Amino acid sequence: MHSIKDFSSIKTIEGIQYLPATPFLIFQPYRDVLFQLSGVSRRNLRLIMFGRGGKTIERKKRSVAARSGLTFPVSRFHRQLKNDHAKYRISRGTSIFAAAVIEYMVAEVLELAGKACADNKKKRITPRHIQLAVRNDEELNKFCEGVQISQGGVMPNVHPILMKPVKEWRASDTAIQSTPMSERNSSPSKNEKVKTEKRKSSARAQ
């Protein structure tokens, strides 16, 4: 059996710290002494016992987003959900799911916006390209139906009736003609009708 002094001389081979296997490693007091002598934090220390020797591996810290395979920060989503819904219990899976959904939506919009940017021979995605990407996609347009993108402009749209050929416009213009002056003069006006009625009434009175 090795004494406690043996743990002060830990050998490191290829980045792995090796410790001798001892029966008393299972007890908490001796394990605390081992942590102090090894200089490795308890959180990052993992003991693997096999055969005649024990091996400690100092694992690297990985964020929840990295473990979930996401790019968006899961911890920020979790904190924001807890702040917005204080009376509910928010599990870690809820924040992971929310981050995954929003990351997927952003990836879709950026992919379409990048294509619109390439079509316009530009190298920088602007709000105009995002507007074109969202409005030209059926599902995204329905999802963002009431959304107005700042500095996105409007979609190019010409009413079909304005796309008629010039010949049809000329034909429709000639079809609408004003009434000739002879017809206007032949039809009595309201003042003339009133005058004739007054004359008839005065003649009857005489």
PDB file of N, CA and C in Angstrom, residues 18-79:
ATOM      1  N   TYR A  18      -1.098  10.082 -13.737  1.00  0.00           N
ATOM      2  CA  TYR A  18      -1.230   8.727 -13.236  1.00  0.00           C
ATOM      3  C   TYR A  18      -1.029   8.720 -11.724  1.00  0.00           C
ATOM      4  N   LEU A  19      -1.910   8.003 -11.032  1.00  0.00           N
ATOM      5  CA  LEU A  19      -1.821   7.845  -9.584  1.00  0.00           C
ATOM      6  C   LEU A  19      -1.797   6.354  -9.261  1.00  0.00           C
ATOM      7  N   PRO A  20      -1.118   5.970  -8.204  1.00  0.00           N
ATOM      8  CA  PRO A  20      -1.148   4.559  -7.801  1.00  0.00           C
ATOM      9  C   PRO A  20      -2.502   4.196  -7.219  1.00  0.00           C
ATOM     10  N   ALA A  21      -2.933   2.995  -7.459  1.00  0.00           N
ATOM     11  CA  ALA A  21      -4.219   2.522  -6.955  1.00  0.00           C
ATOM     12  C   ALA A  21      -4.083   2.104  -5.506  1.00  0.00           C
ATOM     13  N   THR A  22      -4.934   2.614  -4.645  1.00  0.00           N
ATOM     14  CA  THR A  22      -4.904   2.276  -3.219  1.00  0.00           C
ATOM     15  C   THR A  22      -6.314   2.000  -2.758  1.00  0.00           C
ATOM     16  N   PRO A  23      -6.495   1.149  -1.772  1.00  0.00           N
ATOM     17  CA  PRO A  23      -7.849   0.820  -1.310  1.00  0.00           C
ATOM     18  C   PRO A  23      -8.561   1.979  -0.649  1.00  0.00           C
ATOM     19  N   PHE A  24      -7.818   2.914  -0.029  1.00  0.00           N
ATOM     20  CA  PHE A  24      -8.500   3.958   0.734  1.00  0.00           C
ATOM     21  C   PHE A  24      -8.946   5.129  -0.129  1.00  0.00           C
ATOM     22  N   LEU A  25      -8.840   5.040  -1.457  1.00  0.00           N
ATOM     23  CA  LEU A  25      -9.316   6.131  -2.305  1.00  0.00           C
ATOM     24  C   LEU A  25     -10.832   6.274  -2.258  1.00  0.00           C
ATOM     25  N   ILE A  26     -11.529   5.255  -1.788  1.00  0.00           N
ATOM     26  CA  ILE A  26     -12.985   5.321  -1.767  1.00  0.00           C
ATOM     27  C   ILE A  26     -13.480   6.174  -0.603  1.00  0.00           C
ATOM     28  N   PHE A  27     -12.628   6.470   0.372  1.00  0.00           N
ATOM     29  CA  PHE A  27     -13.051   7.247   1.519  1.00  0.00           C
ATOM     30  C   PHE A  27     -12.899   8.733   1.223  1.00  0.00           C
ATOM     31  N   GLN A  28     -13.895   9.508   1.661  1.00  0.00           N
ATOM     32  CA  GLN A  28     -13.931  10.931   1.350  1.00  0.00           C
ATOM     33  C   GLN A  28     -12.771  11.716   1.961  1.00  0.00           C
ATOM     34  N   PRO A  29     -12.370  11.489   3.230  1.00  0.00           N
ATOM     35  CA  PRO A  29     -11.255  12.282   3.790  1.00  0.00           C
ATOM     36  C   PRO A  29      -9.961  12.104   3.016  1.00  0.00           C
ATOM     37  N   TYR A  30      -9.638  10.875   2.661  1.00  0.00           N
ATOM     38  CA  TYR A  30      -8.408  10.641   1.914  1.00  0.00           C
ATOM     39  C   TYR A  30      -8.507  11.207   0.507  1.00  0.00           C
ATOM     40  N   ARG A  31      -9.703  11.192  -0.027  1.00  0.00           N
ATOM     41  CA  ARG A  31      -9.873  11.755  -1.373  1.00  0.00           C
ATOM     42  C   ARG A  31      -9.646  13.262  -1.362  1.00  0.00           C
ATOM     43  N   ASP A  32     -10.088  13.941  -0.304  1.00  0.00           N
ATOM     44  CA  ASP A  32      -9.837  15.381  -0.207  1.00  0.00           C
ATOM     45  C   ASP A  32      -8.346  15.673  -0.110  1.00  0.00           C
ATOM     46  N   VAL A  33      -7.631  14.838   0.655  1.00  0.00           N
ATOM     47  CA  VAL A  33      -6.179  15.013   0.751  1.00  0.00           C
ATOM     48  C   VAL A  33      -5.531  14.792  -0.601  1.00  0.00           C
ATOM     49  N   LEU A  34      -6.049  13.827  -1.340  1.00  0.00           N
ATOM     50  CA  LEU A  34      -5.509  13.545  -2.665  1.00  0.00           C
ATOM     51  C   LEU A  34      -5.693  14.736  -3.597  1.00  0.00           C
ATOM     52  N   PHE A  35      -6.841  15.375  -3.540  1.00  0.00           N
ATOM     53  CA  PHE A  35      -7.092  16.548  -4.377  1.00  0.00           C
ATOM     54  C   PHE A  35      -6.132  17.684  -4.034  1.00  0.00           C
ATOM     55  N   GLN A  36      -5.880  17.868  -2.728  1.00  0.00           N
ATOM     56  CA  GLN A  36      -4.986  18.950  -2.318  1.00  0.00           C
ATOM     57  C   GLN A  36      -3.549  18.690  -2.761  1.00  0.00           C
ATOM     58  N   LEU A  37      -3.116  17.444  -2.671  1.00  0.00           N
ATOM     59  CA  LEU A  37      -1.744  17.118  -3.046  1.00  0.00           C
ATOM     60  C   LEU A  37      -1.539  17.130  -4.557  1.00  0.00           C
ATOM     61  N   SER A  38      -2.578  16.732  -5.306  1.00  0.00           N
ATOM     62  CA  SER A  38      -2.416  16.649  -6.760  1.00  0.00           C
ATOM     63  C   SER A  38      -2.480  18.010  -7.436  1.00  0.00           C
ATOM     64  N   GLY A  39      -3.133  18.993  -6.790  1.00  0.00           N
ATOM     65  CA  GLY A  39      -3.245  20.310  -7.397  1.00  0.00           C
ATOM     66  C   GLY A  39      -4.300  20.400  -8.480  1.00  0.00           C
ATOM     67  N   VAL A  40      -5.126  19.381  -8.614  1.00  0.00           N
ATOM     68  CA  VAL A  40      -6.191  19.364  -9.611  1.00  0.00           C
ATOM     69  C   VAL A  40      -7.507  19.622  -8.904  1.00  0.00           C
ATOM     70  N   SER A  41      -8.344  20.467  -9.466  1.00  0.00           N
ATOM     71  CA  SER A  41      -9.619  20.779  -8.830  1.00  0.00           C
ATOM     72  C   SER A  41     -10.505  19.545  -8.802  1.00  0.00           C
ATOM     73  N   ARG A  42     -11.315  19.462  -7.768  1.00  0.00           N
ATOM     74  CA  ARG A  42     -12.176  18.299  -7.605  1.00  0.00           C
ATOM     75  C   ARG A  42     -13.203  18.196  -8.720  1.00  0.00           C
ATOM     76  N   ARG A  43     -13.607  19.339  -9.252  1.00  0.00           N
ATOM     77  CA  ARG A  43     -14.639  19.327 -10.290  1.00  0.00           C
ATOM     78  C   ARG A  43     -14.110  18.726 -11.594  1.00  0.00           C
ATOM     79  N   ASN A  44     -12.832  18.977 -11.891  1.00  0.00           N
ATOM     80  CA  ASN A  44     -12.263  18.529 -13.155  1.00  0.00           C
ATOM     81  C   ASN A  44     -11.473  17.232 -13.032  1.00  0.00           C
ATOM     82  N   LEU A  45     -11.560  16.560 -11.879  1.00  0.00           N
ATOM     83  CA  LEU A  45     -10.793  15.339 -11.659  1.00  0.00           C
ATOM     84  C   LEU A  45     -11.706  14.126 -11.760  1.00  0.00           C
ATOM     85  N   ARG A  46     -11.277  13.145 -12.474  1.00  0.00           N
ATOM     86  CA  ARG A  46     -12.045  11.912 -12.600  1.00  0.00           C
ATOM     87  C   ARG A  46     -11.080  10.740 -12.420  1.00  0.00           C
ATOM     88  N   LEU A  47     -11.385   9.871 -11.483  1.00  0.00           N
ATOM     89  CA  LEU A  47     -10.528   8.725 -11.190  1.00  0.00           C
ATOM     90  C   LEU A  47     -11.032   7.512 -11.946  1.00  0.00           C
ATOM     91  N   ILE A  48     -10.130   6.838 -12.611  1.00  0.00           N
ATOM     92  CA  ILE A  48     -10.456   5.600 -13.305  1.00  0.00           C
ATOM     93  C   ILE A  48      -9.560   4.514 -12.724  1.00  0.00           C
ATOM     94  N   MET A  49     -10.156   3.557 -12.058  1.00  0.00           N
ATOM     95  CA  MET A  49      -9.404   2.498 -11.405  1.00  0.00           C
ATOM     96  C   MET A  49      -9.486   1.244 -12.255  1.00  0.00           C
ATOM     97  N   PHE A  50      -8.356   0.711 -12.625  1.00  0.00           N
ATOM     98  CA  PHE A  50      -8.339  -0.554 -13.342  1.00  0.00           C
ATOM     99  C   PHE A  50      -6.981  -1.213 -13.121  1.00  0.00           C
ATOM    100  N   GLY A  51      -6.964  -2.518 -12.999  1.00  0.00           N
ATOM    101  CA  GLY A  51      -5.720  -3.265 -12.838  1.00  0.00           C
ATOM    102  C   GLY A  51      -4.997  -2.873 -11.560  1.00  0.00           C
ATOM    103  N   ARG A  52      -3.697  -2.689 -11.695  1.00  0.00           N
ATOM    104  CA  ARG A  52      -2.869  -2.352 -10.548  1.00  0.00           C
ATOM    105  C   ARG A  52      -2.643  -0.851 -10.408  1.00  0.00           C
ATOM    106  N   GLY A  53      -3.047  -0.080 -11.397  1.00  0.00           N
ATOM    107  CA  GLY A  53      -2.776   1.358 -11.339  1.00  0.00           C
ATOM    108  C   GLY A  53      -4.037   2.170 -11.521  1.00  0.00           C
ATOM    109  N   GLY A  54      -4.032   3.377 -11.011  1.00  0.00           N
ATOM    110  CA  GLY A  54      -5.137   4.295 -11.181  1.00  0.00           C
ATOM    111  C   GLY A  54      -4.730   5.459 -12.057  1.00  0.00           C
ATOM    112  N   LYS A  55      -5.670   5.997 -12.805  1.00  0.00           N
ATOM    113  CA  LYS A  55      -5.364   7.068 -13.750  1.00  0.00           C
ATOM    114  C   LYS A  55      -6.341   8.209 -13.533  1.00  0.00           C
ATOM    115  N   THR A  56      -5.866   9.435 -13.465  1.00  0.00           N
ATOM    116  CA  THR A  56      -6.716  10.617 -13.341  1.00  0.00           C
ATOM    117  C   THR A  56      -6.675  11.387 -14.645  1.00  0.00           C
ATOM    118  N   ILE A  57      -7.822  11.782 -15.107  1.00  0.00           N
ATOM    119  CA  ILE A  57      -7.938  12.542 -16.351  1.00  0.00           C
ATOM    120  C   ILE A  57      -8.564  13.888 -16.021  1.00  0.00           C
ATOM    121  N   GLU A  58      -7.906  14.939 -16.370  1.00  0.00           N
ATOM    122  CA  GLU A  58      -8.458  16.278 -16.172  1.00  0.00           C
ATOM    123  C   GLU A  58      -9.271  16.642 -17.408  1.00  0.00           C
ATOM    124  N   ARG A  59     -10.572  16.557 -17.283  1.00  0.00           N
ATOM    125  CA  ARG A  59     -11.440  16.789 -18.431  1.00  0.00           C
ATOM    126  C   ARG A  59     -11.610  18.287 -18.675  1.00  0.00           C
ATOM    127  N   LYS A  60     -11.799  18.628 -19.917  1.00  0.00           N
ATOM    128  CA  LYS A  60     -11.958  20.022 -20.304  1.00  0.00           C
ATOM    129  C   LYS A  60     -13.392  20.475 -20.054  1.00  0.00           C
ATOM    130  N   LYS A  61     -13.536  21.746 -19.724  1.00  0.00           N
ATOM    131  CA  LYS A  61     -14.865  22.306 -19.517  1.00  0.00           C
ATOM    132  C   LYS A  61     -15.551  22.505 -20.860  1.00  0.00           C
ATOM    133  N   ARG A  62     -16.756  22.024 -20.969  1.00  0.00           N
ATOM    134  CA  ARG A  62     -17.544  22.182 -22.191  1.00  0.00           C
ATOM    135  C   ARG A  62     -18.878  22.803 -21.823  1.00  0.00           C
ATOM    136  N   SER A  63     -19.289  23.754 -22.601  1.00  0.00           N
ATOM    137  CA  SER A  63     -20.563  24.426 -22.344  1.00  0.00           C
ATOM    138  C   SER A  63     -21.723  23.511 -22.712  1.00  0.00           C
ATOM    139  N   VAL A  64     -22.909  23.913 -22.270  1.00  0.00           N
ATOM    140  CA  VAL A  64     -24.103  23.128 -22.589  1.00  0.00           C
ATOM    141  C   VAL A  64     -24.371  23.153 -24.084  1.00  0.00           C
ATOM    142  N   ALA A  65     -24.089  24.283 -24.721  1.00  0.00           N
ATOM    143  CA  ALA A  65     -24.295  24.379 -26.167  1.00  0.00           C
ATOM    144  C   ALA A  65     -23.362  23.436 -26.917  1.00  0.00           C
ATOM    145  N   ALA A  66     -22.106  23.332 -26.458  1.00  0.00           N
ATOM    146  CA  ALA A  66     -21.163  22.432 -27.119  1.00  0.00           C
ATOM    147  C   ALA A  66     -21.566  20.978 -26.925  1.00  0.00           C
ATOM    148  N   ARG A  67     -22.045  20.641 -25.737  1.00  0.00           N
ATOM    149  CA  ARG A  67     -22.486  19.266 -25.497  1.00  0.00           C
ATOM    150  C   ARG A  67     -23.753  18.938 -26.263  1.00  0.00           C
ATOM    151  N   SER A  68     -24.565  19.952 -26.532  1.00  0.00           N
ATOM    152  CA  SER A  68     -25.802  19.730 -27.291  1.00  0.00           C
ATOM    153  C   SER A  68     -25.587  19.806 -28.785  1.00  0.00           C
ATOM    154  N   GLY A  69     -24.402  20.213 -29.214  1.00  0.00           N
ATOM    155  CA  GLY A  69     -24.136  20.338 -30.639  1.00  0.00           C
ATOM    156  C   GLY A  69     -24.740  21.582 -31.258  1.00  0.00           C
ATOM    157  N   LEU A  70     -24.891  22.648 -30.461  1.00  0.00           N
ATOM    158  CA  LEU A  70     -25.501  23.887 -30.940  1.00  0.00           C
ATOM    159  C   LEU A  70     -24.467  25.004 -30.966  1.00  0.00           C
ATOM    160  N   THR A  71     -24.808  26.041 -31.693  1.00  0.00           N
ATOM    161  CA  THR A  71     -23.967  27.240 -31.750  1.00  0.00           C
ATOM    162  C   THR A  71     -24.505  28.334 -30.840  1.00  0.00           C
ATOM    163  N   PHE A  72     -25.824  28.454 -30.758  1.00  0.00           N
ATOM    164  CA  PHE A  72     -26.436  29.467 -29.907  1.00  0.00           C
ATOM    165  C   PHE A  72     -26.227  29.106 -28.432  1.00  0.00           C
ATOM    166  N   PRO A  73     -26.021  30.116 -27.568  1.00  0.00           N
ATOM    167  CA  PRO A  73     -25.770  29.838 -26.147  1.00  0.00           C
ATOM    168  C   PRO A  73     -27.035  29.391 -25.425  1.00  0.00           C
ATOM    169  N   VAL A  74     -26.996  28.167 -24.921  1.00  0.00           N
ATOM    170  CA  VAL A  74     -28.161  27.616 -24.222  1.00  0.00           C
ATOM    171  C   VAL A  74     -28.350  28.298 -22.873  1.00  0.00           C
ATOM    172  N   SER A  75     -27.261  28.660 -22.214  1.00  0.00           N
ATOM    173  CA  SER A  75     -27.360  29.272 -20.884  1.00  0.00           C
ATOM    174  C   SER A  75     -28.087  30.615 -20.938  1.00  0.00           C
ATOM    175  N   ARG A  76     -27.863  31.374 -21.990  1.00  0.00           N
ATOM    176  CA  ARG A  76     -28.566  32.661 -22.118  1.00  0.00           C
ATOM    177  C   ARG A  76     -30.056  32.449 -22.330  1.00  0.00           C
ATOM    178  N   PHE A  77     -30.419  31.461 -23.126  1.00  0.00           N
ATOM    179  CA  PHE A  77     -31.841  31.155 -23.304  1.00  0.00           C
ATOM    180  C   PHE A  77     -32.456  30.717 -21.978  1.00  0.00           C
ATOM    181  N   HIS A  78     -31.729  29.904 -21.234  1.00  0.00           N
ATOM    182  CA  HIS A  78     -32.246  29.427 -19.950  1.00  0.00           C
ATOM    183  C   HIS A  78     -32.447  30.591 -18.981  1.00  0.00           C
ATOM    184  N   ARG A  79     -31.483  31.499 -18.929  1.00  0.00           N
ATOM    185  CA  ARG A  79     -31.598  32.651 -18.032  1.00  0.00           C
ATOM    186  C   ARG A  79     -32.745  33.566 -18.452  1.00  0.00           C
TER     187      ARG A  79
END
